[in-house]
Coordinates of C-alpha atoms in Angstrom, one line a residue:
X1 CA 111.2 128.1 74.9
X2 CA 113.5 129.8 72.5
X3 CA 116.5 131.1 74.3
X4 CA 115.3 130.5 77.9
X5 CA 118.0 127.9 78.4
X6 CA 121.7 128.5 78.5
X7 CA 121.9 125.9 75.7
X8 CA 118.7 126.3 73.6
X9 CA 116.5 123.3 73.0
X10 CA 117.0 123.1 69.2
X11 CA 115.2 120.6 67.1
X12 CA 118.3 119.8 65.0
X13 CA 120.3 117.2 66.7
X14 CA 117.6 116.0 69.1
X15 CA 118.2 112.3 69.8
X16 CA 115.4 109.9 70.6
X17 CA 117.2 106.6 71.3
X18 CA 114.8 103.7 70.7
X19 CA 112.2 106.0 72.1
X20 CA 109.0 104.2 72.6
X21 CA 106.9 103.3 75.7
X22 CA 106.8 99.6 76.6
X23 CA 103.5 97.7 76.6
X24 CA 101.7 99.8 74.0
X25 CA 104.0 101.5 71.5
X26 CA 106.0 99.4 69.0
X27 CA 109.7 99.3 69.7
X28 CA 111.5 100.8 66.7
X29 CA 115.1 99.9 65.9
X30 CA 116.2 103.5 65.4
X31 CA 119.6 104.6 66.5
X32 CA 119.2 108.3 65.9
X33 CA 116.0 110.0 64.8
X34 CA 116.1 113.6 63.7
X35 CA 113.4 116.2 63.3
X36 CA 113.2 115.4 59.5
X37 CA 111.6 112.1 60.5
X38 CA 109.8 112.8 63.7
X39 CA 107.5 115.4 62.5
X40 CA 106.9 114.3 58.9
X41 CA 104.6 111.2 59.1
X42 CA 102.4 109.2 61.5
X43 CA 105.1 106.7 62.3
X44 CA 107.6 109.5 63.2
X45 CA 105.1 111.2 65.4
X46 CA 104.3 108.0 67.2
X47 CA 108.0 107.6 68.0
X48 CA 108.1 111.2 69.1
X49 CA 105.2 110.6 71.4
X50 CA 106.9 107.6 72.9
X51 CA 110.0 109.7 73.6
X52 CA 107.6 112.3 75.2
X53 CA 106.3 109.7 77.6
X54 CA 109.9 108.8 78.5
X55 CA 110.7 112.4 79.3
X56 CA 107.5 112.8 81.3
X57 CA 108.2 109.6 83.4
X58 CA 111.7 110.9 84.2
X59 CA 110.3 114.3 85.1
X60 CA 107.9 112.9 87.7
X61 CA 110.0 110.2 89.4
X62 CA 113.3 109.9 91.3
X63 CA 115.9 110.4 88.5
X64 CA 119.5 111.4 88.8
X65 CA 119.1 113.7 85.8
X66 CA 119.2 117.5 86.0
X67 CA 118.3 118.0 89.7
X68 CA 115.1 116.1 89.3
X69 CA 116.0 113.5 92.0
X70 CA 116.1 116.1 94.8
X71 CA 113.1 118.1 93.4
X72 CA 110.9 115.0 93.2
X73 CA 112.0 113.7 96.6
X74 CA 111.1 117.1 98.0
X75 CA 107.6 116.8 96.4
X76 CA 107.1 113.4 98.1
X77 CA 108.3 114.3 101.6
X78 CA 108.2 118.1 102.3
X79 CA 104.7 118.1 103.7
X80 CA 103.3 117.6 107.2
X81 CA 103.7 113.8 107.1
X82 CA 107.4 113.5 106.7
X83 CA 110.6 113.3 108.8
X84 CA 113.5 114.2 106.6
X85 CA 116.6 112.3 107.8
X86 CA 119.4 113.2 105.5
X87 CA 120.4 114.3 102.0
X88 CA 117.5 116.5 101.1
X89 CA 117.3 118.5 104.4
X90 CA 119.6 121.2 103.0
X91 CA 116.9 122.1 100.5
X92 CA 113.7 121.6 102.4
X93 CA 112.7 124.8 104.0
X94 CA 116.3 125.7 105.0
X95 CA 118.9 128.2 104.0
X96 CA 119.8 126.5 100.8
X97 CA 116.3 126.9 99.5
X98 CA 117.3 129.8 97.4
X99 CA 117.5 130.7 93.7
X100 CA 121.1 129.6 93.3
X101 CA 121.4 126.4 95.3
X102 CA 117.9 124.9 95.1
X103 CA 117.8 122.1 92.5
X104 CA 116.4 123.4 89.2
X105 CA 115.3 120.2 87.5
X106 CA 111.6 120.8 87.7
X107 CA 111.8 124.2 86.0
X108 CA 114.4 123.4 83.3
X109 CA 113.2 119.9 82.4
X110 CA 109.6 121.0 82.6
X111 CA 110.0 123.6 79.9
X112 CA 111.9 121.1 77.8
X113 CA 109.0 118.7 78.1
X114 CA 106.5 121.4 77.3
X115 CA 108.5 122.4 74.2
X116 CA 108.6 118.8 72.9
X117 CA 104.8 118.3 73.6
X118 CA 104.1 121.5 71.7
X119 CA 106.2 120.3 68.8
X120 CA 104.0 117.2 68.4
X121 CA 100.8 119.2 68.9
X122 CA 101.8 121.7 66.2
X123 CA 103.0 119.1 63.7
X124 CA 100.2 116.5 63.8
X125 CA 97.5 118.6 62.0
X126 CA 99.8 118.9 59.0
X127 CA 100.7 115.2 58.8
X128 CA 98.7 112.4 57.0
X129 CA 97.3 109.9 59.4
X130 CA 95.7 106.5 58.9
X131 CA 92.6 108.0 60.5
X132 CA 91.4 111.3 62.0
X133 CA 90.9 109.4 65.3
X134 CA 94.5 108.5 65.4
X135 CA 95.6 112.0 64.8
X136 CA 93.3 113.3 67.5
X137 CA 94.6 110.7 69.9
X138 CA 98.3 111.6 69.4
X139 CA 97.5 115.3 69.8
X140 CA 95.3 114.6 72.9
X141 CA 98.0 112.5 74.6
X142 CA 100.6 115.2 74.0
X143 CA 98.2 117.8 75.3
X144 CA 97.7 115.9 78.5
X145 CA 101.4 115.8 79.1
X146 CA 101.7 119.5 78.4
X147 CA 98.8 120.2 80.7
X148 CA 100.2 118.1 83.5
X149 CA 103.6 119.8 83.2
X150 CA 102.2 123.3 83.1
X151 CA 99.9 122.5 86.1
X152 CA 102.9 121.2 88.1
X153 CA 105.0 124.2 87.3
X154 CA 102.2 126.6 88.2
X155 CA 101.5 124.8 91.5
X156 CA 105.2 124.9 92.4
X157 CA 106.3 128.4 91.2
X158 CA 103.0 130.4 90.8
X159 CA 104.8 132.7 88.4
X160 CA 105.5 130.9 85.2
X161 CA 106.0 131.6 81.5
X162 CA 103.5 130.4 78.8
X163 CA 105.0 129.5 75.4
X164 CA 103.2 127.0 73.2
X165 CA 105.4 127.7 70.1
X166 CA 107.9 124.8 69.7
X167 CA 111.5 125.6 69.3
X168 CA 112.7 125.2 65.7
X169 CA 115.9 125.9 63.8
X170 CA 114.3 129.1 62.5
X171 CA 113.2 130.6 65.9
X172 CA 115.6 129.1 68.4
X173 CA 117.6 132.3 68.9
X174 CA 115.0 134.9 68.4
X175 CA 114.8 137.5 71.1
X176 CA 111.9 137.1 73.4
X177 CA 110.3 139.4 76.0
X178 CA 109.5 137.3 79.0
X179 CA 106.8 138.0 81.5
X180 CA 104.8 136.0 84.0
X181 CA 101.5 134.7 82.8
X182 CA 98.3 135.5 84.6
X183 CA 96.8 132.7 86.6
X184 CA 93.6 132.7 84.5
X185 CA 95.7 132.4 81.3
X186 CA 97.7 129.4 82.7
X187 CA 94.6 127.6 83.9
X188 CA 92.6 128.3 80.7
X189 CA 95.4 126.8 78.6
X190 CA 95.6 123.7 80.8
X191 CA 91.8 123.3 80.8
X192 CA 91.7 123.8 77.0
X193 CA 94.3 121.0 76.5
X194 CA 92.4 118.7 78.9
X195 CA 89.0 119.4 77.4
X196 CA 90.4 118.4 74.0
X197 CA 91.8 115.2 75.5
X198 CA 88.5 114.3 77.3
X199 CA 86.7 114.6 73.9
X200 CA 89.2 112.5 72.0
X201 CA 90.5 109.8 74.4
X202 CA 89.0 106.5 75.6
X203 CA 88.9 105.2 79.1
X204 CA 90.1 101.9 77.8
X205 CA 93.8 102.2 77.2
X206 CA 96.8 100.0 77.7
X207 CA 98.9 100.2 80.9
X208 CA 101.0 103.4 80.9
X209 CA 98.9 105.1 78.2
X210 CA 97.1 108.3 78.9
X211 CA 93.3 107.9 79.0
X212 CA 90.2 110.0 79.3
X213 CA 90.2 109.0 83.0
X214 CA 93.5 110.7 83.6
X215 CA 92.4 113.8 81.6
X216 CA 89.3 114.1 83.7
X217 CA 91.1 113.5 87.0
X218 CA 93.5 116.4 86.3
X219 CA 90.7 118.5 85.1
X220 CA 89.0 118.0 88.5
X221 CA 92.2 119.0 90.2
X222 CA 92.5 122.2 88.2
X223 CA 88.9 123.0 88.9
X224 CA 89.6 122.6 92.7
X225 CA 92.2 125.4 92.4
X226 CA 89.5 127.6 90.7
X227 CA 86.9 126.8 93.4
X228 CA 84.8 125.5 90.5
X229 CA 83.1 122.8 92.6
X230 CA 80.5 122.0 89.9
X231 CA 83.1 121.1 87.3
X232 CA 85.2 119.3 89.9
X233 CA 82.2 117.2 91.0
X234 CA 81.1 116.5 87.4
X235 CA 84.6 115.3 86.4
X236 CA 84.9 113.0 89.4
X237 CA 81.4 111.6 88.9
X238 CA 82.2 110.7 85.3
X239 CA 85.3 108.8 86.3
X240 CA 83.7 107.1 89.3
X241 CA 80.4 106.1 87.5
X242 CA 81.4 105.6 83.9
X243 CA 85.2 105.1 83.8
X244 CA 85.2 101.4 84.6
X245 CA 87.5 101.8 87.6
X246 CA 87.1 100.1 90.9
X247 CA 88.8 100.0 94.3
X248 CA 91.0 96.9 94.8
X249 CA 91.6 94.9 97.9
X250 CA 94.2 96.7 100.0
X251 CA 96.9 94.1 99.5
X252 CA 96.6 94.4 95.7
X253 CA 96.7 98.2 95.5
X254 CA 100.5 98.3 95.6
X255 CA 101.1 94.6 94.9
X256 CA 103.3 93.0 92.3
X257 CA 101.1 94.3 89.5
X258 CA 99.9 97.8 89.9
X259 CA 98.2 97.9 86.5
X260 CA 94.8 97.1 87.9
X261 CA 91.3 98.5 87.9
X262 CA 92.1 101.1 90.6
X263 CA 95.0 102.6 88.6
X264 CA 94.1 105.6 86.4
X265 CA 97.7 106.1 85.3
X266 CA 100.9 104.3 85.9
X267 CA 104.5 104.8 85.0
X268 CA 105.9 101.8 83.2
X269 CA 109.4 100.3 83.7
X270 CA 111.2 97.3 82.3
X271 CA 114.7 96.5 83.1
X272 CA 115.3 94.5 79.9
X273 CA 114.3 97.5 77.8
X274 CA 116.3 100.0 79.9
X275 CA 119.8 101.4 79.7
X276 CA 119.3 103.1 83.0
X277 CA 119.3 106.6 81.4
X278 CA 115.6 107.1 80.8
X279 CA 116.0 107.3 77.0
X280 CA 114.9 103.7 76.3
X281 CA 111.4 102.3 76.7
X282 CA 112.2 100.6 80.0
X283 CA 113.1 103.8 81.8
X284 CA 115.7 104.6 84.4
X285 CA 115.4 102.7 87.7
X286 CA 113.6 104.7 90.5
X287 CA 114.3 104.8 94.2
X288 CA 110.9 105.3 95.8
X289 CA 111.2 102.2 97.9
X290 CA 114.8 102.9 99.0
X291 CA 114.1 106.5 100.0
X292 CA 111.3 105.7 102.3
X293 CA 112.3 102.4 103.9
X294 CA 114.6 101.9 106.9
X295 CA 117.6 99.7 106.7
X296 CA 116.1 97.0 108.9
X297 CA 119.1 94.7 108.1
X298 CA 121.3 97.1 110.1
X299 CA 119.4 96.7 113.3
X300 CA 121.5 95.6 116.3
X301 CA 121.6 91.9 117.4
X302 CA 122.2 90.3 114.1
X303 CA 118.7 89.0 113.7
X304 CA 117.9 90.7 110.4
X305 CA 119.4 90.3 106.9
X306 CA 118.8 92.3 103.8
X307 CA 115.7 90.9 102.2
X308 CA 113.0 92.4 100.0
X309 CA 110.3 91.3 102.4
X310 CA 111.7 94.2 104.5
X311 CA 112.4 96.5 101.7
X312 CA 115.8 95.2 100.7
X313 CA 118.7 97.6 100.1
X314 CA 117.5 101.0 101.1
X315 CA 118.5 104.6 102.0
X316 CA 116.0 105.6 104.7
X317 CA 116.4 109.3 103.7
X318 CA 112.8 110.1 104.7
X319 CA 110.4 108.4 107.0
X320 CA 106.8 109.0 108.1
X321 CA 106.5 111.0 111.3
X322 CA 104.5 110.5 114.4
X323 CA 101.7 112.8 113.2
X324 CA 100.9 110.3 110.5
X325 CA 101.0 107.4 113.0
X326 CA 98.6 109.2 115.2
X327 CA 96.2 109.9 112.3
X328 CA 96.4 106.1 111.6
X329 CA 95.1 105.4 115.2
X330 CA 98.5 104.0 116.3
X331 CA 98.5 102.7 119.9
X332 CA 101.9 103.3 121.5
X333 CA 101.4 100.5 124.0
X334 CA 100.6 97.8 121.4
X335 CA 102.2 99.3 118.3
X336 CA 98.9 98.4 116.5
X337 CA 96.2 100.3 114.7
X338 CA 92.6 99.3 113.8
X339 CA 93.1 100.8 110.3
X340 CA 94.0 98.0 107.9
X341 CA 96.2 100.4 105.9
X342 CA 98.6 100.7 108.8
X343 CA 100.2 97.3 108.1
X344 CA 99.3 97.2 104.4
X345 CA 100.7 100.5 103.3
X346 CA 103.5 100.6 105.9
X347 CA 106.0 98.1 107.3
X348 CA 104.9 96.5 110.6
X349 CA 105.7 98.6 113.7
X350 CA 107.1 95.4 115.3
X351 CA 110.0 93.8 113.4
X352 CA 110.1 90.1 112.8
X353 CA 113.5 88.4 112.7
X354 CA 114.3 87.0 109.3
X355 CA 117.9 85.6 109.6
X356 CA 117.9 81.8 109.4
X357 CA 119.5 80.3 112.5
X358 CA 118.7 83.3 114.7
X359 CA 116.9 82.6 117.9
X360 CA 114.3 85.2 116.8
X361 CA 113.8 83.9 113.3
X362 CA 110.1 84.3 112.6
X363 CA 109.6 86.0 116.0
X364 CA 109.2 89.6 117.2
X365 CA 112.5 91.1 117.9
X366 CA 113.3 91.8 121.6
X367 CA 113.5 95.4 122.8
X368 CA 117.3 95.2 122.9
X369 CA 117.3 94.9 119.1
X370 CA 115.9 98.3 118.4
X371 CA 118.4 101.1 118.0
X372 CA 118.9 103.0 121.2
X373 CA 117.3 100.0 123.1
X374 CA 113.9 101.3 122.2
X375 CA 111.6 101.8 119.3
X376 CA 112.5 105.5 119.0
X377 CA 116.2 105.2 118.1
X378 CA 118.2 105.5 114.9
X379 CA 115.8 106.2 112.0
X380 CA 118.3 104.8 109.5
X381 CA 118.2 101.3 111.1
X382 CA 114.6 101.4 112.3
X383 CA 111.6 103.6 111.6
X384 CA 107.9 103.4 110.7
X385 CA 108.4 103.0 106.9
X386 CA 106.5 103.3 103.7
X387 CA 105.7 99.9 102.0
X388 CA 103.8 101.2 99.0
X389 CA 106.8 100.8 96.6
X390 CA 108.0 97.5 97.9
X391 CA 109.6 95.4 95.1
X392 CA 110.1 91.7 95.6
X393 CA 112.0 91.3 92.3
X394 CA 114.9 93.6 92.7
X395 CA 118.3 91.8 93.3
X396 CA 120.1 91.8 96.6
X397 CA 122.2 94.8 97.2
X398 CA 120.4 97.0 94.7
X399 CA 118.3 99.9 95.9
X400 CA 116.9 100.8 92.5
X401 CA 113.6 99.4 91.2
X402 CA 112.0 98.8 87.9
X403 CA 108.6 98.1 89.4
X404 CA 105.7 100.1 87.8
X405 CA 104.5 103.0 89.8
X406 CA 100.9 104.3 90.3
X407 CA 100.7 108.0 89.6
X408 CA 96.9 108.5 89.9
X409 CA 94.3 106.1 91.3
X410 CA 90.6 105.9 92.0
X411 CA 90.9 106.4 95.7
X412 CA 92.2 109.9 95.1
X413 CA 89.3 110.6 92.7
X414 CA 86.9 109.5 95.4
X415 CA 88.4 111.9 97.9
X416 CA 88.3 114.7 95.3
X417 CA 84.7 113.9 94.5
X418 CA 83.8 113.9 98.2
X419 CA 85.3 117.3 98.7
X420 CA 83.6 118.6 95.5
X421 CA 80.1 117.5 96.5
X422 CA 80.6 118.8 100.1
X423 CA 81.8 122.2 99.0
X424 CA 79.2 122.4 96.2
X425 CA 76.3 121.7 98.5
X426 CA 77.6 123.3 101.7
X427 CA 76.1 120.3 103.5
X428 CA 78.5 118.4 105.8
X429 CA 76.2 115.4 105.5
X430 CA 76.0 115.5 101.7
X431 CA 75.0 112.0 100.7
X432 CA 77.3 111.7 97.6
X433 CA 80.3 113.1 99.5
X434 CA 79.8 110.6 102.3
X435 CA 79.2 107.8 99.8
X436 CA 82.5 108.5 98.1
X437 CA 84.7 108.9 101.1
X438 CA 83.1 106.0 103.0
X439 CA 84.0 103.6 100.2
X440 CA 87.6 104.2 101.2
X441 CA 86.8 104.0 104.9
X442 CA 85.0 100.7 104.4
X443 CA 87.9 99.1 102.5
X444 CA 90.2 100.2 105.4
X445 CA 88.0 98.5 107.9
X446 CA 87.2 101.8 109.6
X447 CA 83.8 103.3 110.7
X448 CA 81.9 105.4 108.2
X449 CA 81.8 109.2 108.5
X450 CA 78.5 110.8 109.2
X451 CA 79.7 114.3 108.5
X452 CA 82.8 115.8 106.9
X453 CA 84.7 119.1 106.7
X454 CA 88.0 120.2 105.4
X455 CA 90.0 118.6 108.2
X456 CA 88.2 115.3 107.7
X457 CA 89.2 115.3 104.1
X458 CA 92.8 116.3 104.9
X459 CA 93.1 113.5 107.5
X460 CA 91.6 110.8 105.3
X461 CA 93.8 111.9 102.4
X462 CA 96.8 111.5 104.7
X463 CA 95.8 108.0 105.7
X464 CA 95.1 106.9 102.1
X465 CA 97.5 108.8 99.9
X466 CA 100.6 109.5 102.2
X467 CA 103.9 109.6 100.2
X468 CA 102.3 109.4 96.8
X469 CA 103.4 112.9 95.8
X470 CA 100.2 114.9 96.1
X471 CA 100.0 116.0 99.7
X472 CA 102.1 119.2 99.5
X473 CA 99.9 120.5 96.7
X474 CA 96.7 119.7 98.6
X475 CA 97.8 121.6 101.6
X476 CA 98.9 124.6 99.5
X477 CA 95.5 124.7 97.7
X478 CA 93.6 124.6 101.0
X479 CA 95.7 127.4 102.5
X480 CA 97.2 125.3 105.3
X481 CA 100.6 124.4 104.0
X482 CA 102.6 126.7 106.2
X483 CA 100.7 125.9 109.4
X484 CA 100.7 122.2 108.9
X485 CA 104.4 122.0 108.0
X486 CA 105.4 124.2 110.9
X487 CA 103.4 122.0 113.3
X488 CA 104.3 118.6 112.0
X489 CA 107.1 118.3 109.5
X490 CA 110.4 117.3 111.2
X491 CA 114.1 116.8 110.5
X492 CA 116.3 114.4 112.3
X493 CA 118.2 111.1 112.3
X494 CA 116.8 109.8 115.6
X495 CA 114.4 110.6 118.4
X496 CA 117.1 112.5 120.2
X497 CA 117.5 115.2 117.5
X498 CA 114.2 115.2 115.6
X499 CA 112.8 118.7 115.5
X500 CA 110.6 121.0 113.5
X501 CA 112.3 123.5 111.3
X502 CA 110.1 126.5 110.6
X503 CA 108.8 127.0 107.0
X504 CA 108.7 130.7 106.0
X505 CA 105.5 131.9 104.3
X506 CA 107.2 132.7 101.0
X507 CA 108.3 129.0 100.7
X508 CA 104.8 128.0 99.4
X509 CA 106.3 128.7 96.0
X510 CA 109.7 127.6 94.9
X511 CA 112.6 129.9 93.8
X512 CA 112.9 130.3 90.1
X513 CA 116.5 129.2 89.1
X514 CA 118.6 132.3 89.1
X515 CA 120.3 131.6 85.8
X516 CA 116.8 131.5 84.2
X517 CA 115.9 134.8 85.9
X518 CA 119.0 136.3 84.4
X519 CA 118.1 135.0 80.9
X520 CA 114.6 136.4 81.2
X521 CA 115.6 139.8 82.6
X522 CA 114.4 142.4 83.1
X523 CA 110.7 141.7 82.9
X524 CA 110.5 138.4 84.7
X525 CA 110.9 138.9 88.5
X526 CA 112.1 136.4 91.0
X527 CA 109.5 135.0 93.4
X528 CA 109.2 137.1 96.5
X529 CA 111.4 136.1 99.4
X530 CA 114.3 134.8 97.2

């Protein structure tokens, strides 16, 4: 990135503390590893690759580092399915969404991640490896991380900088003329990286390791932004038919072990191997469960205690809104839905008392127990909540979790494949499209579709993939982000103040951090509207 940062990312002094990824890279007892080791031999590059995985994991999850927590929470909740209760509402579509106040973690840390990936990609061809296949694998994994990061930056900001030359001692302070890259150039670079990875990676990898399946999945996503339905369909077909993946029973998808046959890529965590900073193999604890779960233990009446069966210690910063409940077929009278995902992916709409000795232990709580004396009261104490990140192992009183997280899974590939075949053929009854989407419907215990269109795909994606971090990008790609958010995304702490706050059209792209605009002046403009 050269001098894009106030403090340049310089190779000398870079520290990788015990930087390897649990479960598949050997843990090395290094205290401090400099560039003279990292880029000189196969072992050093393996350590560097492990450190790259650590950076990428922190970049995509809820971390306290460099503004990433708010940026990533925003990605998970700022679509048409969320109700933002607190903390992040100052940034989501409101006055503070500007170039100075909006968190800058995604931009700054993204370019740091790209720079480190490019360093490995550039160094590996000049290093002796035990085999050519190992060299290609290391390069391919680094290229997928670089492609993923560029793709995320481009989707968020539209106008981004391309720089594949890693920062070194020699070039760190060279003057650079900055200018936004053309869309075609960005996507061509991403596709080139992914095509290399597809040709050099296997489907069969260890948990948390980048595979051919992940490279193909992202390649399909990129093709969708290019309206290249043939490529999108071909990539999805390859994953579905030859990747060895399979849909799992609903109760196992987000169960205790998420490294199963449906998972294409998972983020790995291990409390024993963690220093809670993200620099060690175990990673920094994440807060996905806490952010999206109500504090049921605060409900009036004293019938609930803090217990991981009901999410344990939590924040309740964002909750699903009533639009999602309606999409799930929720019945206001019974609180039930025929869709099996309603009670598997979300906490039950009727709370069961869990305090031993309470008159309602093991029973449905009375109406008087719900905040405001009804089911629509204080969202901190009670709300329809996300169950996907439930962790039965975290200790009492701790909101953070070290449970592995699914980043990409076959259900999403099936939905992408269904869309690709429908758009490619122009036939709303396309047999392959219906075959793919109805596999998801069947698992959920729902009737099969006989036709499909864009709204059908959007609705089924909401039911299956809500609060997994991809909805905002899907809406933007399909050109309905502003209309959907303005109709359904809400802010509020209870039913008495929940309201829609209008999203302005320019907010389909994020503001580039002003200090970075200042450094790239005068040829790199701020995104319009900021």
